[in-house]
Amino acid sequence: MFLSGAGMKMAMANNLLFSRTPGHRMNSKMESLARLFKDLESDLSKCARCGMCMSVCPLYAETRNETDVARGKLALLDGMKEKMFDHPHGVKERLDRCLLCGACGKHCPNGVATLAIFLKARSLLSGVAGLSPVKKYLLKKMLANPDRLEKWAARGAKFQNRFIKKESPTLGTASLGFPAALGERHFLPLAEKPFHQTYTQEDAKPEAGESTVLFYPGCLIDYIFPNIGQAVMKALHHNRVRVILPETLACCGMPAMAAGDRETAEKLMRLNLAQFEKHSFDHLITACPTCAYAIKKIWPMILAKEEDGITSLLTTLGEKTLDISQFIASRMDPEEEKEIRTGSDEAKIITYHDPCHLKKSLNISSEPRALISDRHKYRLVEMNQSDRCCGMGGSFGIEHYELSNRIGNAKLTDILATNCDIVASGCPACMMQLSHILSKSQSRILVKHPIEIYAEKIG
Ligand code: SF4
Ligand code: SF4
């Protein structure tokens, strides 16, 4: 059981949570909460309240509300460290108004690790206040159980046509025909067959290969975008790479971490580690930057304390994890990328949206552009502020639909100004938001992942 607010404060005052004597050893949940509280105190002290983060926060640009920007959130957390245990719901509500885009941390002159602070604070607050019944069900019953998630997705794919209204044939979007949690959102329906059912391990192994990679597709590619997974496989085989597909796929845990459910995130991390440990591979490849970000940066944060074997395993895994664009671009002729900016007169115009977790969190931006290079077919026209958040932000796009839509519409204006035929983005979640805003505006612009364009190019 978690400690109550008063219990937590008393325990911390008595230094019980950090005790290592057998009689006072606390369970791992309490150790995690205590570690988070301690980390948070030292992290928060780094913010100088300079306000530089205000000019880059996409949420603040819309609301002009101080508590929406990092400076305001950090001040709130700092001033309410004690009250967090008395009024966790109020603090959590304000903290949840955030896209977790990382723009604030990226531009902070003091190097304040805003995303890490927000995630730790969400875990702390959820640990004290608990999760809503809906989130509890979705995270602990569905996401935490890959077999159950697969059955639910199969049923959803089979019966979804009874409930959805098709919207854009070009983009493949749909909406719910009745008021529901998704509201006015246009979304991409579940794929008829998930990616992991379209490949067997035998399909994944060419006879000879220069290197071996483990491909981790993640939930969105598995259940919504199997075409991206197939493009990844084609690209890897084209480059003579042996591919391992994990037998059981579990979510990377980022939705759980964003909701403050560290317990589910840890369960998912350990499920994945058990799969990865069965194989020997040179690189772990993803085509979803949120999965890559989770594996590289979030998983080491999840452990309540150093654990023999696991801590070093996570470090090695983080070093081995690459976005598909990094892996493929490193094998391409560097001259190819230059060609796209000129393009022939017949070439289609393509623009590129930089996903937050790919550019701001992992510093990857030239590699996906290299993948879409093809002077005969495409001419790259950069949009204004290509790295401004699209407004999806995971569950933010559903829980704060109206705000998400306003941020998305700013992105739409920048996309339309390029007069493009295609908008590419290396993130399945961004692709969902881009499809939504384009579909709502009845645009015929296509949305593609760079690896799909690369796969088309290699024929
Ligand atoms: S988070 Fe960084 S940029 Fe924002 S107010 Fe604090 S020190 Fe300044
Ligand atoms: S993560 Fe993004 S939305 Fe959240 S405070 Fe920072 S800049 Fe604003």
CSV table of C-alpha atoms and ligand atoms in Angstrom, one decimal:
chain,number,residue,atom,x,y,z
A,1,MET,CA,0.0,0.0,0.0
A,2,PHE,CA,1.1,3.6,-0.7
A,3,LEU,CA,1.6,5.8,2.3
A,4,SER,CA,-1.0,8.6,2.8
A,5,GLY,CA,0.2,12.2,2.6
A,6,ALA,CA,0.7,12.5,6.4
A,7,GLY,CA,2.3,9.1,6.5
A,8,MET,CA,4.7,9.9,3.8
A,9,LYS,CA,5.8,13.1,5.4
A,10,MET,CA,6.2,11.4,8.8
A,11,ALA,CA,8.2,8.5,7.2
A,12,MET,CA,10.5,10.9,5.4
A,13,ALA,CA,11.0,13.0,8.5
A,14,ASN,CA,12.1,9.9,10.3
A,15,ASN,CA,14.2,8.8,7.4
A,16,LEU,CA,12.5,5.5,7.4
A,17,LEU,CA,12.1,5.3,3.7
A,18,PHE,CA,15.8,5.3,3.1
A,19,SER,CA,16.6,2.8,5.9
A,20,ARG,CA,18.3,-0.4,4.8
A,21,THR,CA,17.9,-2.3,8.1
A,22,PRO,CA,15.8,-5.5,7.7
A,23,GLY,CA,13.3,-4.4,10.3
A,24,HIS,CA,12.5,-1.1,8.5
A,25,ARG,CA,12.9,-2.2,4.9
A,26,MET,CA,10.0,-0.7,2.9
A,27,ASN,CA,8.4,-2.3,-0.2
A,28,SER,CA,9.6,-1.2,-3.7
A,29,LYS,CA,6.6,1.1,-4.3
A,30,MET,CA,7.4,3.2,-1.3
A,31,GLU,CA,11.1,3.2,-2.1
A,32,SER,CA,10.2,4.5,-5.6
A,33,LEU,CA,8.0,7.3,-4.2
A,34,ALA,CA,10.7,8.3,-1.8
A,35,ARG,CA,13.3,8.3,-4.5
A,36,LEU,CA,11.1,10.4,-6.8
A,37,PHE,CA,10.4,12.9,-4.0
A,38,LYS,CA,14.1,13.2,-3.3
A,39,ASP,CA,15.1,13.5,-7.0
A,40,LEU,CA,12.4,16.1,-7.5
A,41,GLU,CA,13.7,18.3,-4.7
A,42,SER,CA,17.1,18.5,-6.2
A,43,ASP,CA,15.9,18.8,-9.9
A,44,LEU,CA,13.5,21.7,-9.1
A,45,SER,CA,16.3,23.8,-7.5
A,46,LYS,CA,18.0,24.1,-10.9
A,47,CYS,CA,15.2,26.3,-12.4
A,48,ALA,CA,16.2,30.0,-12.3
A,49,ARG,CA,12.7,31.2,-13.3
A,50,CYS,CA,14.3,33.0,-16.3
A,51,GLY,CA,11.3,32.4,-18.5
A,52,MET,CA,13.2,31.4,-21.7
A,53,CYS,CA,11.0,28.4,-22.0
A,54,MET,CA,7.9,30.6,-22.6
A,55,SER,CA,8.9,31.4,-26.2
A,56,VAL,CA,9.0,27.7,-27.2
A,57,CYS,CA,6.1,26.2,-25.3
A,58,PRO,CA,3.3,25.3,-27.8
A,59,LEU,CA,0.7,25.2,-25.0
A,60,TYR,CA,1.6,28.6,-23.6
A,61,ALA,CA,1.5,30.0,-27.2
A,62,GLU,CA,-2.2,29.2,-27.2
A,63,THR,CA,-3.3,29.9,-23.6
A,64,ARG,CA,-0.8,32.6,-22.3
A,65,ASN,CA,-1.4,30.9,-19.0
A,66,GLU,CA,1.7,30.9,-16.7
A,67,THR,CA,0.8,27.6,-15.1
A,68,ASP,CA,0.9,25.9,-18.6
A,69,VAL,CA,4.5,26.7,-19.2
A,70,ALA,CA,7.5,24.9,-17.6
A,71,ARG,CA,8.5,27.9,-15.4
A,72,GLY,CA,5.0,28.0,-13.9
A,73,LYS,CA,4.7,24.3,-13.5
A,74,LEU,CA,8.1,24.1,-11.8
A,75,ALA,CA,7.3,27.0,-9.5
A,76,LEU,CA,4.0,25.3,-8.7
A,77,LEU,CA,5.8,22.0,-7.8
A,78,ASP,CA,8.5,23.8,-5.9
A,79,GLY,CA,6.0,25.8,-3.8
A,80,MET,CA,3.7,22.8,-3.3
A,81,LYS,CA,6.2,20.1,-2.4
A,82,GLU,CA,4.6,19.5,0.9
A,83,LYS,CA,1.0,20.2,-0.2
A,84,MET,CA,1.4,17.6,-3.0
A,85,PHE,CA,0.4,15.1,-0.3
A,86,ASP,CA,-2.6,17.1,0.9
A,87,HIS,CA,-4.0,18.3,-2.5
A,88,PRO,CA,-2.5,15.8,-5.0
A,89,HIS,CA,-5.5,16.0,-7.4
A,90,GLY,CA,-5.3,19.8,-7.9
A,91,VAL,CA,-1.5,19.7,-8.5
A,92,LYS,CA,-1.9,16.8,-10.9
A,93,GLU,CA,-4.6,18.4,-12.9
A,94,ARG,CA,-2.4,21.4,-13.6
A,95,LEU,CA,0.6,19.2,-14.3
A,96,ASP,CA,-1.3,17.1,-16.8
A,97,ARG,CA,-1.9,20.1,-19.0
A,98,CYS,CA,1.4,19.4,-20.9
A,99,LEU,CA,2.3,17.8,-24.2
A,100,LEU,CA,5.5,16.4,-22.8
A,101,CYS,CA,7.1,17.7,-26.0
A,102,GLY,CA,10.4,18.6,-24.3
A,103,ALA,CA,10.7,22.0,-26.1
A,104,CYS,CA,11.2,23.7,-22.7
A,105,GLY,CA,14.0,21.4,-21.6
A,106,LYS,CA,15.7,21.6,-25.0
A,107,HIS,CA,15.9,25.4,-24.9
A,108,CYS,CA,16.5,25.8,-21.1
A,109,PRO,CA,19.9,27.6,-20.5
A,110,ASN,CA,20.2,25.9,-17.1
A,111,GLY,CA,19.7,22.4,-18.5
A,112,VAL,CA,16.6,21.8,-16.4
A,113,ALA,CA,15.5,18.2,-17.2
A,114,THR,CA,11.8,19.3,-17.5
A,115,LEU,CA,10.5,16.0,-18.9
A,116,ALA,CA,12.1,13.9,-16.3
A,117,ILE,CA,10.8,16.3,-13.6
A,118,PHE,CA,7.2,16.2,-15.0
A,119,LEU,CA,7.3,12.4,-15.3
A,120,LYS,CA,8.6,11.9,-11.8
A,121,ALA,CA,6.1,14.4,-10.4
A,122,ARG,CA,3.2,12.6,-12.2
A,123,SER,CA,4.4,9.2,-10.7
A,124,LEU,CA,4.6,10.8,-7.3
A,125,LEU,CA,1.1,12.4,-7.5
A,126,SER,CA,-0.5,9.2,-9.0
A,127,GLY,CA,1.2,7.2,-6.2
A,128,VAL,CA,-0.5,9.4,-3.6
A,129,ALA,CA,-3.8,10.2,-5.4
A,130,GLY,CA,-4.3,7.0,-7.4
A,131,LEU,CA,-5.5,6.8,-11.0
A,132,SER,CA,-8.9,7.4,-12.4
A,133,PRO,CA,-11.0,4.2,-12.9
A,134,VAL,CA,-10.8,4.5,-16.7
A,135,LYS,CA,-7.0,4.9,-16.7
A,136,LYS,CA,-6.6,2.2,-14.2
A,137,TYR,CA,-8.6,-0.2,-16.4
A,138,LEU,CA,-6.8,0.8,-19.6
A,139,LEU,CA,-3.3,0.7,-18.2
A,140,LYS,CA,-3.4,-2.1,-15.6
A,141,LYS,CA,-5.9,-4.4,-17.2
A,142,MET,CA,-5.3,-3.8,-21.0
A,143,LEU,CA,-1.8,-2.4,-21.7
A,144,ALA,CA,-0.1,-4.3,-18.9
A,145,ASN,CA,-1.3,-7.6,-20.4
A,146,PRO,CA,-0.2,-8.1,-24.0
A,147,ASP,CA,-2.4,-11.1,-24.6
A,148,ARG,CA,-5.5,-9.3,-23.4
A,149,LEU,CA,-4.6,-6.2,-25.5
A,150,GLU,CA,-4.2,-8.4,-28.6
A,151,LYS,CA,-7.6,-10.0,-28.0
A,152,TRP,CA,-9.2,-6.6,-27.4
A,153,ALA,CA,-7.6,-5.3,-30.6
A,154,ALA,CA,-8.8,-8.3,-32.6
A,155,ARG,CA,-12.4,-7.8,-31.4
A,156,GLY,CA,-12.1,-4.0,-32.1
A,157,ALA,CA,-10.8,-4.6,-35.6
A,158,LYS,CA,-13.6,-7.0,-36.3
A,159,PHE,CA,-16.5,-4.9,-35.1
A,160,GLN,CA,-15.3,-1.3,-35.4
A,161,ASN,CA,-17.1,-0.7,-38.7
A,162,ARG,CA,-20.4,-0.9,-36.9
A,163,PHE,CA,-19.4,2.2,-34.8
A,164,ILE,CA,-17.2,4.3,-37.0
A,165,LYS,CA,-18.0,6.7,-39.8
A,166,LYS,CA,-15.5,6.8,-42.7
A,167,GLU,CA,-14.1,10.3,-43.2
A,168,SER,CA,-11.3,10.7,-45.7
A,169,PRO,CA,-10.6,7.9,-48.2
A,170,THR,CA,-7.2,9.6,-49.0
A,171,LEU,CA,-6.0,9.5,-45.4
A,172,GLY,CA,-8.0,6.5,-44.3
A,173,THR,CA,-9.5,8.4,-41.3
A,174,ALA,CA,-12.7,7.7,-39.5
A,175,SER,CA,-14.7,9.2,-36.6
A,176,LEU,CA,-17.1,7.8,-34.0
A,177,GLY,CA,-20.7,8.2,-35.1
A,178,PHE,CA,-21.8,9.0,-31.5
A,179,PRO,CA,-20.5,11.2,-28.7
A,180,ALA,CA,-17.7,9.3,-27.0
A,181,ALA,CA,-14.3,9.8,-25.5
A,182,LEU,CA,-12.7,10.6,-28.9
A,183,GLY,CA,-15.2,13.4,-29.5
A,184,GLU,CA,-14.7,15.2,-32.8
A,185,ARG,CA,-11.4,13.5,-33.5
A,186,HIS,CA,-10.7,11.9,-36.8
A,187,PHE,CA,-8.6,8.8,-36.2
A,188,LEU,CA,-7.0,5.9,-38.0
A,189,PRO,CA,-8.9,2.7,-37.3
A,190,LEU,CA,-7.3,-0.5,-36.1
A,191,ALA,CA,-5.6,-2.6,-38.8
A,192,GLU,CA,-7.4,-5.8,-39.8
A,193,LYS,CA,-4.3,-7.8,-38.9
A,194,PRO,CA,-1.6,-6.5,-36.5
A,195,PHE,CA,2.0,-6.3,-37.8
A,196,HIS,CA,3.2,-9.2,-35.7
A,197,GLN,CA,0.8,-11.5,-37.3
A,198,THR,CA,2.0,-10.7,-40.8
A,199,TYR,CA,5.6,-11.9,-40.2
A,200,THR,CA,7.0,-15.1,-38.7
A,201,GLN,CA,10.5,-15.3,-37.4
A,202,GLU,CA,11.4,-17.4,-40.5
A,203,ASP,CA,10.3,-14.5,-42.8
A,204,ALA,CA,12.5,-12.2,-40.8
A,205,LYS,CA,15.8,-14.0,-41.5
A,206,PRO,CA,17.6,-13.7,-44.7
A,207,GLU,CA,20.2,-16.4,-45.2
A,208,ALA,CA,23.2,-14.1,-44.8
A,209,GLY,CA,23.5,-10.8,-43.0
A,210,GLU,CA,26.1,-8.3,-42.2
A,211,SER,CA,24.6,-7.5,-38.8
A,212,THR,CA,21.6,-8.6,-36.7
A,213,VAL,CA,19.0,-6.3,-35.4
A,214,LEU,CA,16.0,-6.8,-33.1
A,215,PHE,CA,13.0,-4.9,-34.5
A,216,TYR,CA,10.7,-3.5,-31.8
A,217,PRO,CA,7.6,-2.2,-33.5
A,218,GLY,CA,5.7,-0.8,-30.5
A,219,CYS,CA,1.9,-0.7,-30.2
A,220,LEU,CA,1.0,1.9,-32.8
A,221,ILE,CA,2.9,0.3,-35.6
A,222,ASP,CA,1.6,-3.2,-34.5
A,223,TYR,CA,-2.1,-2.3,-34.3
A,224,ILE,CA,-2.6,0.8,-36.4
A,225,PHE,CA,0.3,1.1,-38.9
A,226,PRO,CA,1.4,-2.5,-39.9
A,227,ASN,CA,2.4,-0.9,-43.3
A,228,ILE,CA,5.2,1.0,-41.5
A,229,GLY,CA,6.4,-2.3,-39.9
A,230,GLN,CA,6.4,-4.0,-43.3
A,231,ALA,CA,8.4,-1.0,-44.8
A,232,VAL,CA,11.0,-1.4,-42.0
A,233,MET,CA,11.3,-5.1,-42.8
A,234,LYS,CA,11.8,-4.4,-46.5
A,235,ALA,CA,14.4,-1.7,-45.8
A,236,LEU,CA,16.3,-4.0,-43.4
A,237,HIS,CA,16.3,-6.9,-45.8
A,238,HIS,CA,17.4,-4.6,-48.6
A,239,ASN,CA,20.4,-3.7,-46.5
A,240,ARG,CA,21.2,-7.4,-45.9
A,241,VAL,CA,20.4,-7.3,-42.2
A,242,ARG,CA,19.2,-10.3,-40.2
A,243,VAL,CA,16.1,-9.3,-38.2
A,244,ILE,CA,14.8,-10.7,-35.0
A,245,LEU,CA,11.2,-10.1,-34.1
A,246,PRO,CA,10.3,-10.6,-30.4
A,247,GLU,CA,7.9,-13.5,-29.7
A,248,THR,CA,5.7,-11.4,-27.4
A,249,LEU,CA,5.3,-7.7,-27.8
A,250,ALA,CA,4.6,-5.5,-24.8
A,251,CYS,CA,4.1,-1.7,-24.9
A,252,CYS,CA,7.2,0.4,-24.1
A,253,GLY,CA,5.4,1.8,-21.1
A,254,MET,CA,5.5,5.4,-22.1
A,255,PRO,CA,1.6,5.8,-21.9
A,256,ALA,CA,1.8,4.4,-18.3
A,257,MET,CA,4.7,6.7,-17.3
A,258,ALA,CA,2.9,9.7,-18.8
A,259,ALA,CA,-0.2,8.8,-16.7
A,260,GLY,CA,2.1,8.5,-13.6
A,261,ASP,CA,1.6,4.7,-13.4
A,262,ARG,CA,5.2,3.8,-12.8
A,263,GLU,CA,4.2,0.3,-11.6
A,264,THR,CA,2.7,-0.7,-15.0
A,265,ALA,CA,5.6,0.9,-16.8
A,266,GLU,CA,8.0,-1.2,-14.8
A,267,LYS,CA,6.0,-4.4,-15.5
A,268,LEU,CA,6.1,-3.6,-19.2
A,269,MET,CA,9.8,-2.8,-19.1
A,270,ARG,CA,10.5,-6.2,-17.4
A,271,LEU,CA,8.3,-8.1,-19.9
A,272,ASN,CA,10.2,-6.5,-22.8
A,273,LEU,CA,13.6,-7.1,-21.2
A,274,ALA,CA,12.8,-10.8,-20.7
A,275,GLN,CA,12.1,-11.0,-24.5
A,276,PHE,CA,15.2,-9.1,-25.5
A,277,GLU,CA,17.5,-11.2,-23.2
A,278,LYS,CA,16.7,-14.3,-25.2
A,279,HIS,CA,18.5,-12.9,-28.3
A,280,SER,CA,21.9,-11.7,-29.3
A,281,PHE,CA,21.7,-8.6,-31.6
A,282,ASP,CA,23.9,-5.6,-32.6
A,283,HIS,CA,21.1,-3.0,-32.6
A,284,LEU,CA,17.6,-2.6,-31.4
A,285,ILE,CA,15.6,-0.8,-34.1
A,286,THR,CA,12.4,1.2,-33.7
A,287,ALA,CA,10.4,3.3,-36.1
A,288,CYS,CA,8.6,5.0,-33.2
A,289,PRO,CA,10.7,7.7,-31.5
A,290,THR,CA,8.6,7.5,-28.3
A,291,CYS,CA,9.5,3.8,-27.9
A,292,ALA,CA,13.2,4.7,-28.6
A,293,TYR,CA,13.0,7.6,-26.1
A,294,ALA,CA,11.4,5.3,-23.5
A,295,ILE,CA,14.0,2.6,-23.9
A,296,LYS,CA,17.0,4.9,-23.9
A,297,LYS,CA,15.9,7.5,-21.3
A,298,ILE,CA,12.8,6.4,-19.4
A,299,TRP,CA,13.6,2.8,-18.5
A,300,PRO,CA,16.7,3.7,-16.5
A,301,MET,CA,14.5,6.1,-14.6
A,302,ILE,CA,11.9,3.5,-13.7
A,303,LEU,CA,14.0,1.3,-11.5
A,304,ALA,CA,13.4,2.1,-7.8
A,305,LYS,CA,17.1,1.4,-7.1
A,306,GLU,CA,20.2,0.0,-8.8
A,307,GLU,CA,19.8,-3.7,-9.6
A,308,ASP,CA,22.6,-6.1,-10.3
A,309,GLY,CA,22.5,-7.0,-14.0
A,310,ILE,CA,19.5,-4.8,-14.9
A,311,THR,CA,21.1,-1.4,-14.5
A,312,SER,CA,24.0,-2.4,-16.8
A,313,LEU,CA,21.7,-4.2,-19.2
A,314,LEU,CA,19.6,-1.0,-19.6
A,315,THR,CA,22.8,1.0,-20.3
A,316,THR,CA,23.8,-1.4,-23.0
A,317,LEU,CA,20.3,-1.6,-24.5
A,318,GLY,CA,20.1,2.2,-24.6
A,319,GLU,CA,23.4,2.4,-26.5
A,320,LYS,CA,22.2,-0.2,-29.0
A,321,THR,CA,18.8,1.4,-29.6
A,322,LEU,CA,18.5,3.3,-32.9
A,323,ASP,CA,15.7,4.9,-34.8
A,324,ILE,CA,15.3,3.2,-38.2
A,325,SER,CA,16.3,6.4,-40.0
A,326,GLN,CA,19.7,6.5,-38.2
A,327,PHE,CA,20.4,2.9,-39.1
A,328,ILE,CA,19.4,3.2,-42.8
A,329,ALA,CA,20.9,6.7,-43.3
A,330,SER,CA,24.3,5.5,-42.0
A,331,ARG,CA,24.3,3.1,-44.9
A,332,MET,CA,23.3,5.6,-47.6
A,333,ASP,CA,25.5,7.6,-50.0
A,334,PRO,CA,25.7,11.1,-48.3
A,335,GLU,CA,25.3,12.8,-51.7
A,336,GLU,CA,21.8,11.4,-52.0
A,337,GLU,CA,20.4,13.8,-49.3
A,338,LYS,CA,21.6,16.9,-51.1
A,339,GLU,CA,19.6,15.9,-54.2
A,340,ILE,CA,16.2,16.2,-52.7
A,341,ARG,CA,16.3,19.9,-52.1
A,342,THR,CA,16.5,20.6,-55.8
A,343,GLY,CA,14.3,17.8,-57.4
A,344,SER,CA,13.1,17.8,-60.9
A,345,ASP,CA,10.2,19.9,-62.2
A,346,GLU,CA,7.9,16.9,-62.2
A,347,ALA,CA,8.8,15.9,-58.6
A,348,LYS,CA,6.1,16.0,-56.0
A,349,ILE,CA,6.5,18.5,-53.1
A,350,ILE,CA,7.2,16.8,-49.8
A,351,THR,CA,7.5,18.5,-46.4
A,352,TYR,CA,8.8,17.0,-43.1
A,353,HIS,CA,7.4,17.4,-39.6
A,354,ASP,CA,10.1,16.8,-36.9
A,355,PRO,CA,8.5,14.7,-34.1
A,356,CYS,CA,9.3,16.0,-30.6
A,357,HIS,CA,10.8,12.8,-29.2
A,358,LEU,CA,12.9,12.3,-32.3
A,359,LYS,CA,14.4,15.8,-32.7
A,360,LYS,CA,14.2,17.3,-29.2
A,361,SER,CA,14.8,14.2,-27.1
A,362,LEU,CA,17.1,12.2,-29.4
A,363,ASN,CA,18.7,14.9,-31.7
A,364,ILE,CA,17.7,13.1,-34.9
A,365,SER,CA,16.6,15.3,-37.8
A,366,SER,CA,18.8,15.0,-40.8
A,367,GLU,CA,18.5,11.2,-41.0
A,368,PRO,CA,14.7,11.0,-41.8
A,369,ARG,CA,15.3,13.7,-44.4
A,370,ALA,CA,18.0,11.5,-46.0
A,371,LEU,CA,15.4,8.7,-46.2
A,372,ILE,CA,13.0,10.7,-48.2
A,373,SER,CA,15.6,11.9,-50.7
A,374,ASP,CA,14.7,11.0,-54.3
A,375,ARG,CA,15.4,13.8,-56.8
A,376,HIS,CA,13.2,12.2,-59.5
A,377,LYS,CA,10.1,11.9,-57.3
A,378,TYR,CA,10.2,14.5,-54.5
A,379,ARG,CA,11.3,18.0,-53.8
A,380,LEU,CA,11.7,18.9,-50.1
A,381,VAL,CA,10.1,22.2,-49.1
A,382,GLU,CA,10.7,22.8,-45.4
A,383,MET,CA,7.7,24.1,-43.5
A,384,ASN,CA,7.9,27.0,-41.0
A,385,GLN,CA,8.9,25.7,-37.5
A,386,SER,CA,9.1,22.0,-38.6
A,387,ASP,CA,9.9,21.0,-35.1
A,388,ARG,CA,7.0,22.8,-33.4
A,389,CYS,CA,4.8,20.1,-31.6
A,390,CYS,CA,1.8,18.9,-33.6
A,391,GLY,CA,-0.4,18.9,-30.5
A,392,MET,CA,-0.9,15.2,-30.1
A,393,GLY,CA,1.1,14.5,-26.9
A,394,GLY,CA,-0.3,11.0,-26.3
A,395,SER,CA,-3.5,11.2,-24.2
A,396,PHE,CA,-3.3,15.0,-24.2
A,397,GLY,CA,-4.9,14.9,-27.7
A,398,ILE,CA,-8.0,13.2,-26.2
A,399,GLU,CA,-8.2,14.7,-22.7
A,400,HIS,CA,-7.5,18.2,-24.0
A,401,TYR,CA,-9.0,17.8,-27.4
A,402,GLU,CA,-9.8,21.5,-28.0
A,403,LEU,CA,-6.3,22.7,-27.1
A,404,SER,CA,-4.7,19.9,-29.1
A,405,ASN,CA,-6.8,20.9,-32.1
A,406,ARG,CA,-5.7,24.6,-31.8
A,407,ILE,CA,-2.0,23.5,-31.7
A,408,GLY,CA,-2.6,21.2,-34.6
A,409,ASN,CA,-4.2,23.9,-36.6
A,410,ALA,CA,-1.1,26.1,-36.3
A,411,LYS,CA,0.8,23.1,-37.8
A,412,LEU,CA,-1.8,22.8,-40.5
A,413,THR,CA,-1.2,26.4,-41.6
A,414,ASP,CA,2.5,25.7,-41.9
A,415,ILE,CA,2.0,22.5,-43.9
A,416,LEU,CA,-0.5,24.1,-46.3
A,417,ALA,CA,1.9,27.0,-46.9
A,418,THR,CA,4.4,24.6,-48.5
A,419,ASN,CA,1.8,23.6,-51.1
A,420,CYS,CA,3.0,20.0,-50.6
A,421,ASP,CA,1.6,16.7,-51.8
A,422,ILE,CA,2.9,14.7,-48.9
A,423,VAL,CA,3.8,15.4,-45.3
A,424,ALA,CA,6.3,12.9,-43.8
A,425,SER,CA,6.9,12.4,-40.1
A,426,GLY,CA,9.0,9.8,-38.4
A,427,CYS,CA,6.5,9.2,-35.6
A,428,PRO,CA,3.2,7.1,-35.7
A,429,ALA,CA,1.6,9.3,-33.1
A,430,CYS,CA,2.4,12.5,-35.0
A,431,MET,CA,1.1,10.8,-38.1
A,432,MET,CA,-2.2,10.3,-36.3
A,433,GLN,CA,-2.5,13.9,-35.4
A,434,LEU,CA,-1.4,15.1,-38.9
A,435,SER,CA,-4.0,12.8,-40.4
A,436,HIS,CA,-6.6,14.2,-38.1
A,437,ILE,CA,-6.0,17.9,-38.9
A,438,LEU,CA,-5.7,17.3,-42.6
A,439,SER,CA,-8.8,15.1,-42.6
A,440,LYS,CA,-10.8,17.7,-40.7
A,441,SER,CA,-9.8,20.4,-43.3
A,442,GLN,CA,-10.7,18.0,-46.1
A,443,SER,CA,-7.2,18.1,-47.5
A,444,ARG,CA,-5.9,15.6,-50.0
A,445,ILE,CA,-2.3,15.8,-48.7
A,446,LEU,CA,-0.9,12.3,-47.9
A,447,VAL,CA,0.8,11.5,-44.5
A,448,LYS,CA,3.7,9.0,-44.7
A,449,HIS,CA,6.5,7.7,-42.5
A,450,PRO,CA,10.0,8.3,-44.1
A,451,ILE,CA,10.7,4.6,-44.1
A,452,GLU,CA,7.6,4.0,-46.2
A,453,ILE,CA,9.0,6.5,-48.8
A,454,TYR,CA,12.4,4.8,-48.6
A,455,ALA,CA,10.7,1.3,-49.1
A,456,GLU,CA,8.9,2.6,-52.2
A,457,LYS,CA,12.2,3.9,-53.5
A,458,ILE,CA,14.0,0.6,-53.3
A,459,GLY,CA,11.2,-1.0,-55.1
B,1,SF4,S1,12.9,25.8,-17.0
B,1,SF4,FE1,14.8,26.6,-17.7
B,1,SF4,S2,14.1,28.1,-19.3
B,1,SF4,FE2,12.3,27.7,-18.0
B,1,SF4,S3,12.3,29.2,-16.4
B,1,SF4,FE3,13.4,27.5,-15.5
B,1,SF4,S4,15.6,27.9,-16.0
B,1,SF4,FE4,14.4,29.3,-17.3
B,2,SF4,S1,6.9,19.9,-22.3
B,2,SF4,FE1,6.1,21.2,-24.0
B,2,SF4,S2,3.9,21.6,-23.5
B,2,SF4,FE2,5.0,20.9,-21.6
B,2,SF4,S3,5.6,22.7,-20.5
B,2,SF4,FE3,7.4,22.0,-21.8
B,2,SF4,S4,7.2,23.1,-23.8
B,2,SF4,FE4,5.2,23.3,-22.7
